Amino acid sequence: MKLKMGHSKTCTTQIHALLILTIVTLSSSQSSLCRTSCGGIQINYPLTIDDGCGSPYYRHILACTGDVLHLRTPSGRYPVKSISYSDPHILVSDPLMWECKDEDRFRPTRPFSLDSSTHLSLSTQNEYLFFNCSPDKVIMEPRPMFCERFPDRCDTTCDPASYLCRHFPECAPNNKALRALSCCSYYPKATESLRMMLKHCDTYTSVHWKSVGGLGTSQPYDQVPEYGVRVDFEIPLTASCLRCQDRAKGGGTCGFDTSNQDFVCLCEERNVTTYCKDHQVERHGGHTKAVAGTVTVASIAGVGIGAGVWYLKKLRANAPVTHGVHTNENRLF
């Protein structure tokens, strides 16, 4: 009997210790479910790298591998250089695109594309340079003169007299290898038009205008060209999300149920469908788990809780699809 009692006591102690370990492990996993950074890049609402966090509009868009953040698109995975939430955009690089260090050495590339079902769009601050295009297949004329002569065909010209074709970013002014390089600037409006350009040109690159004034302005004197693709995104905020983020109501994090994508407020100890300090509601039973609540840069100051869904959007040009492409299916830009 003594042996049995001792054995029972030992088992009870072990079970108790196992329960404590399980609780600690669960608490740790819950507090780290919604990661807030990857490789030094902040991950705030509406973006996310963990399922059930952020907005379902951007589910599976970003991936964190080790300390490298990638943007997933139909054309591939692209390293993220930076993310801005005050002027909502993601800046990515494409290792296959040409840069000045490549000089006259070209490599096969692929057209950059975005899924039209997402809330992402290519920024109008991008400029696209095409190299060694066939003059028999591509109209290469200085835009000002060409547009004066053919105003109805202005969007079809690839401009060899553009500023960036005369001033390649990160290039020495007297680089001999670049002197014979044929360059023109063209802004495709659809995936097919980009494929057509690449069919008749050796390669291309994207250059965006980076603000150096720290104010996020788009004035020419306040920007410098930099290789990369700027992708704009929208910040959707609902009345439920505003209540969830409200510090007076618990300062939760906006998330969603992975089974039905319904809104969930992620709190430090539980998930709810309202806000963290609402003690009259039951815990949410979805697939998401509770995490430490943080208020994101989408401030709720001065915003009425009764407001409906609204978006912070970048202005977009309404230019028609050009270069012989008259459909917006699988839109690129």
Coordinates of C-alpha atoms in Angstrom, one line a residue:
M1 CA 0.0 0.0 0.0
K2 CA 2.8 2.4 0.8
L3 CA 4.4 1.7 -2.6
K4 CA 1.1 2.4 -4.2
M5 CA 0.5 5.6 -2.3
G6 CA 4.0 6.8 -3.1
H7 CA 3.6 5.9 -6.7
S8 CA 0.2 7.7 -6.8
K9 CA 1.8 10.8 -5.2
T10 CA 4.6 10.8 -7.7
C11 CA 2.2 10.5 -10.6
T12 CA 0.1 13.4 -9.2
T13 CA 3.2 15.5 -8.9
Q14 CA 4.2 14.7 -12.5
I15 CA 0.8 15.4 -13.8
H16 CA 0.7 18.7 -11.9
A17 CA 4.1 19.7 -13.3
L18 CA 2.9 18.7 -16.8
L19 CA -0.1 20.8 -16.5
I20 CA 2.0 23.8 -15.5
L21 CA 4.3 23.2 -18.4
T22 CA 1.3 23.0 -20.8
I23 CA -0.2 26.2 -19.4
V24 CA 3.2 28.1 -19.8
T25 CA 3.7 26.7 -23.3
L26 CA 0.1 27.7 -24.3
S27 CA 0.5 31.2 -22.9
S28 CA 3.8 31.6 -24.7
S29 CA 2.3 30.4 -28.0
Q30 CA -0.7 32.7 -27.6
S31 CA 1.4 35.8 -26.9
S32 CA 3.5 35.2 -30.0
L33 CA 0.7 34.1 -32.4
C34 CA 0.5 37.5 -34.2
R35 CA 4.1 38.4 -34.9
T36 CA 4.6 42.2 -35.2
S37 CA 7.8 42.2 -37.2
C38 CA 9.9 40.2 -39.6
G39 CA 13.6 41.0 -40.2
G40 CA 13.2 44.4 -38.6
I41 CA 10.1 45.3 -40.7
Q42 CA 7.0 46.1 -38.7
I43 CA 3.9 44.1 -39.4
N44 CA 0.8 46.1 -38.4
Y45 CA -2.9 45.9 -39.2
P46 CA -4.2 45.3 -41.8
L47 CA -1.1 43.3 -42.9
T48 CA -0.2 40.0 -41.3
I49 CA 2.2 37.0 -41.5
D50 CA 0.1 34.8 -39.3
D51 CA -3.3 33.4 -40.3
G52 CA -6.2 34.9 -38.3
C53 CA -4.4 38.1 -37.7
G54 CA -4.8 41.5 -39.5
S55 CA -7.4 41.8 -42.2
P56 CA -8.6 38.8 -44.3
Y57 CA -8.1 41.0 -47.3
Y58 CA -4.4 40.3 -47.0
R59 CA -4.5 36.7 -45.9
H60 CA -1.5 34.7 -47.2
I61 CA -0.1 37.8 -48.9
L62 CA 3.1 38.1 -46.8
A63 CA 5.4 35.3 -45.7
C64 CA 8.3 35.4 -43.2
T65 CA 11.0 32.9 -43.8
G66 CA 13.8 33.2 -41.2
D67 CA 14.3 37.0 -41.1
V68 CA 13.3 37.7 -44.7
L69 CA 9.8 39.1 -45.5
H70 CA 8.3 38.2 -48.9
L71 CA 5.3 39.4 -50.9
R72 CA 3.4 36.7 -52.7
T73 CA 2.0 37.5 -56.1
P74 CA 0.9 35.3 -59.1
S75 CA 4.3 35.9 -60.7
G76 CA 6.4 34.9 -57.7
R77 CA 7.7 35.8 -54.2
Y78 CA 9.5 39.1 -53.9
P79 CA 11.7 40.3 -51.0
V80 CA 10.1 43.2 -49.1
K81 CA 12.4 46.2 -48.6
S82 CA 10.1 48.3 -46.5
I83 CA 6.5 48.9 -45.5
S84 CA 4.9 52.3 -44.8
Y85 CA 1.6 52.6 -42.9
S86 CA 1.3 56.4 -42.9
D87 CA 1.5 56.4 -46.8
P88 CA 0.3 52.8 -47.2
H89 CA 2.6 50.9 -49.5
I90 CA 4.9 48.0 -49.7
L91 CA 8.2 48.3 -51.5
V92 CA 9.6 45.1 -53.0
S93 CA 12.6 44.2 -55.1
D94 CA 12.8 41.8 -58.0
P95 CA 16.2 40.1 -58.3
L96 CA 15.5 39.4 -62.0
M97 CA 15.0 43.0 -63.0
W98 CA 17.8 45.0 -64.4
E99 CA 19.9 47.4 -62.3
C100 CA 22.8 49.6 -63.2
K101 CA 25.4 47.2 -61.7
D102 CA 24.3 44.7 -64.5
E103 CA 25.5 47.2 -67.2
D104 CA 24.8 45.6 -70.6
R105 CA 24.4 42.0 -69.2
F106 CA 20.8 40.9 -69.3
R107 CA 19.1 37.9 -67.8
P108 CA 15.7 36.3 -68.4
T109 CA 13.0 38.0 -66.4
R110 CA 9.3 37.6 -65.8
P111 CA 6.4 40.1 -65.8
F112 CA 5.5 41.4 -62.4
S113 CA 1.8 40.9 -61.7
L114 CA -0.8 41.3 -58.9
D115 CA -3.9 39.3 -58.2
S116 CA -6.8 41.5 -59.1
S117 CA -8.9 40.0 -56.3
T118 CA -6.7 41.6 -53.6
H119 CA -6.7 45.1 -52.3
L120 CA -3.2 45.8 -53.7
S121 CA -2.4 48.0 -56.6
L122 CA 0.8 49.2 -58.4
S123 CA 1.7 52.7 -57.5
T124 CA 1.6 55.5 -60.0
Q125 CA 5.0 56.5 -58.5
N126 CA 6.6 53.6 -60.3
E127 CA 8.3 54.1 -63.7
Y128 CA 9.2 51.2 -66.0
L129 CA 12.3 51.2 -68.3
F130 CA 12.6 48.8 -71.2
F131 CA 16.0 48.0 -72.8
N132 CA 17.1 47.2 -76.3
C133 CA 13.6 47.1 -77.8
S134 CA 13.0 46.2 -81.4
P135 CA 12.2 49.5 -83.3
D136 CA 10.1 47.5 -85.8
K137 CA 7.8 46.3 -83.0
V138 CA 7.8 49.0 -80.4
I139 CA 7.0 52.7 -81.0
M140 CA 10.0 54.6 -79.5
E141 CA 9.4 58.3 -79.8
P142 CA 9.9 61.2 -77.3
R143 CA 6.5 61.6 -75.7
P144 CA 6.1 65.4 -76.0
M145 CA 6.6 65.5 -79.7
F146 CA 4.8 62.2 -80.4
C147 CA 1.8 63.3 -78.3
E148 CA 1.6 66.6 -80.2
R149 CA 1.4 64.8 -83.5
F150 CA -0.7 61.8 -82.3
P151 CA -2.7 62.8 -79.2
D152 CA -5.0 59.7 -79.6
R153 CA -2.0 57.4 -79.5
C154 CA 0.0 59.1 -76.8
D155 CA -0.2 56.2 -74.4
T156 CA 1.4 53.8 -77.0
T157 CA 4.8 55.4 -77.2
C158 CA 7.9 54.2 -75.2
D159 CA 9.7 57.4 -74.4
P160 CA 13.5 57.2 -75.0
A161 CA 13.9 60.8 -73.8
S162 CA 12.7 60.3 -70.3
Y163 CA 14.7 61.6 -67.4
L164 CA 15.5 58.1 -66.0
C165 CA 16.8 56.9 -69.4
R166 CA 19.2 59.7 -69.3
H167 CA 20.0 59.4 -65.6
F168 CA 20.0 55.7 -64.5
P169 CA 19.8 55.4 -60.7
E170 CA 23.1 54.4 -59.0
C171 CA 25.0 54.7 -62.3
A172 CA 28.2 56.7 -62.8
P173 CA 27.7 59.4 -65.5
N174 CA 30.5 58.2 -67.7
N175 CA 29.8 54.4 -67.7
K176 CA 31.0 53.2 -71.1
A177 CA 29.0 50.0 -71.0
L178 CA 25.8 52.0 -70.8
R179 CA 26.4 54.3 -73.7
A180 CA 25.1 51.9 -76.4
L181 CA 22.2 50.7 -74.2
S182 CA 18.9 51.5 -75.8
C183 CA 16.3 52.6 -73.2
C184 CA 12.7 53.8 -73.2
S185 CA 10.1 54.5 -70.5
Y186 CA 6.6 53.0 -70.8
Y187 CA 3.8 52.4 -68.4
P188 CA 1.9 49.2 -69.2
K189 CA -1.7 49.0 -68.1
A190 CA -2.2 45.2 -68.1
T191 CA -0.3 42.0 -67.9
E192 CA -0.6 41.3 -71.6
S193 CA 0.8 44.7 -72.6
L194 CA 3.8 44.0 -70.4
R195 CA 4.3 40.6 -71.9
M196 CA 4.2 42.1 -75.3
M197 CA 6.8 44.7 -74.4
L198 CA 9.1 42.0 -73.0
K199 CA 8.6 39.9 -76.1
H200 CA 10.2 42.7 -78.1
C201 CA 12.7 44.1 -75.5
D202 CA 15.6 42.4 -73.9
T203 CA 14.6 43.2 -70.3
Y204 CA 13.0 45.9 -68.1
T205 CA 13.2 47.4 -64.6
S206 CA 11.0 49.3 -62.2
V207 CA 12.1 52.5 -60.6
H208 CA 10.0 54.2 -57.9
W209 CA 10.3 57.7 -56.6
K210 CA 11.4 57.6 -52.9
S211 CA 10.5 60.5 -50.6
V212 CA 13.6 62.0 -48.9
G213 CA 11.7 64.7 -47.0
G214 CA 10.2 62.4 -44.4
L215 CA 6.7 63.8 -45.1
G216 CA 5.5 61.2 -47.6
T217 CA 4.9 63.9 -50.3
S218 CA 5.1 63.3 -54.0
Q219 CA 6.8 66.5 -55.1
P220 CA 9.6 66.0 -57.6
Y221 CA 12.1 68.1 -55.5
D222 CA 11.4 65.9 -52.5
Q223 CA 12.2 62.5 -54.1
V224 CA 15.0 60.4 -55.5
P225 CA 14.7 57.4 -57.9
E226 CA 15.4 54.0 -56.5
Y227 CA 15.1 50.5 -58.0
G228 CA 12.1 48.6 -56.7
V229 CA 8.3 48.1 -57.2
R230 CA 6.0 50.1 -55.0
V231 CA 2.7 48.3 -54.2
D232 CA 0.0 50.4 -52.6
F233 CA -2.5 48.8 -50.2
E234 CA -5.7 50.0 -48.4
I235 CA -6.3 50.1 -44.7
P236 CA -9.9 48.9 -44.1
L237 CA -11.4 49.9 -40.7
T238 CA -14.8 48.9 -39.5
A239 CA -16.7 50.1 -36.4
S240 CA -15.9 46.7 -34.8
C241 CA -12.2 47.1 -35.4
L242 CA -12.2 50.7 -34.1
R243 CA -13.9 49.5 -30.9
C244 CA -11.4 46.6 -30.6
Q245 CA -8.4 48.9 -30.9
D246 CA -9.8 51.5 -28.5
R247 CA -7.5 51.6 -25.4
A248 CA -10.4 52.5 -23.2
K249 CA -12.1 49.2 -24.2
G250 CA -9.0 47.1 -23.8
G251 CA -6.7 47.9 -26.7
G252 CA -7.2 44.7 -28.6
T253 CA -5.9 43.6 -32.0
C254 CA -8.2 43.3 -35.0
G255 CA -8.2 39.8 -36.5
F256 CA -10.6 37.3 -38.1
D257 CA -11.9 33.7 -37.7
T258 CA -10.0 31.5 -40.1
S259 CA -13.0 29.3 -40.7
N260 CA -15.4 32.0 -41.9
Q261 CA -13.2 35.2 -42.0
D262 CA -15.6 36.9 -39.6
F263 CA -14.2 39.7 -37.5
V264 CA -12.6 38.8 -34.1
C265 CA -11.0 41.0 -31.5
L266 CA -7.8 39.4 -30.3
C267 CA -7.2 40.1 -26.6
E268 CA -4.5 39.2 -24.2
E269 CA -6.5 36.4 -22.6
R270 CA -9.3 35.6 -25.0
N271 CA -10.9 36.3 -28.3
V272 CA -14.3 38.1 -28.6
T273 CA -16.5 39.5 -31.3
T274 CA -16.8 43.0 -29.7
Y275 CA -13.9 44.4 -27.6
C276 CA -11.6 43.1 -24.8
K277 CA -13.4 44.7 -21.8
D278 CA -16.8 43.6 -22.8
H279 CA -17.4 41.1 -20.0
Q280 CA -21.0 40.2 -21.2
V281 CA -19.9 38.2 -24.2
E282 CA -18.6 34.7 -24.4
R283 CA -15.2 33.7 -25.7
H284 CA -15.0 33.3 -29.4
G285 CA -14.7 29.6 -30.4
G286 CA -13.0 30.1 -33.8
H287 CA -9.6 28.9 -35.0
T288 CA -7.8 32.0 -34.0
K289 CA -6.2 32.2 -30.5
A290 CA -5.8 35.0 -28.0
V291 CA -2.7 37.2 -28.4
A292 CA -1.3 40.2 -26.6
G293 CA -3.3 43.2 -27.8
T294 CA -1.6 46.2 -29.4
V295 CA -3.0 49.3 -31.1
T296 CA -1.7 49.7 -34.6
V297 CA -0.8 52.9 -36.5
A298 CA -4.4 53.1 -37.8
S299 CA -5.4 55.6 -35.2
I300 CA -8.9 55.8 -33.9
A301 CA -8.5 59.3 -32.7
G302 CA -11.3 61.6 -33.9
V303 CA -13.0 58.8 -35.7
G304 CA -16.7 58.1 -34.9
I305 CA -17.4 54.5 -33.8
G306 CA -20.7 54.6 -35.7
A307 CA -19.0 55.0 -39.0
G308 CA -19.3 52.3 -41.6
V309 CA -16.4 50.7 -43.5
W310 CA -14.0 53.2 -44.9
Y311 CA -10.7 53.1 -46.6
L312 CA -7.5 55.1 -46.7
K313 CA -6.8 55.0 -50.5
K314 CA -4.1 56.3 -52.7
L315 CA -5.4 58.3 -55.7
R316 CA -5.1 56.2 -58.9
A317 CA -4.9 57.3 -62.5
N318 CA -7.9 56.2 -64.6
A319 CA -5.9 55.8 -67.8
P320 CA -7.3 53.3 -70.3
V321 CA -5.7 50.0 -71.1
T322 CA -3.3 50.6 -74.0
H323 CA -0.7 48.9 -76.2
G324 CA -3.4 47.0 -78.0
V325 CA -4.9 45.4 -74.8
H326 CA -8.5 46.2 -74.2
T327 CA -9.4 44.0 -71.2
N328 CA -8.8 44.4 -67.5
E329 CA -8.7 40.7 -66.8
N330 CA -5.7 39.7 -64.7
R331 CA -4.9 43.4 -64.4
L332 CA -1.3 44.4 -63.6
F333 CA -1.3 48.1 -63.1

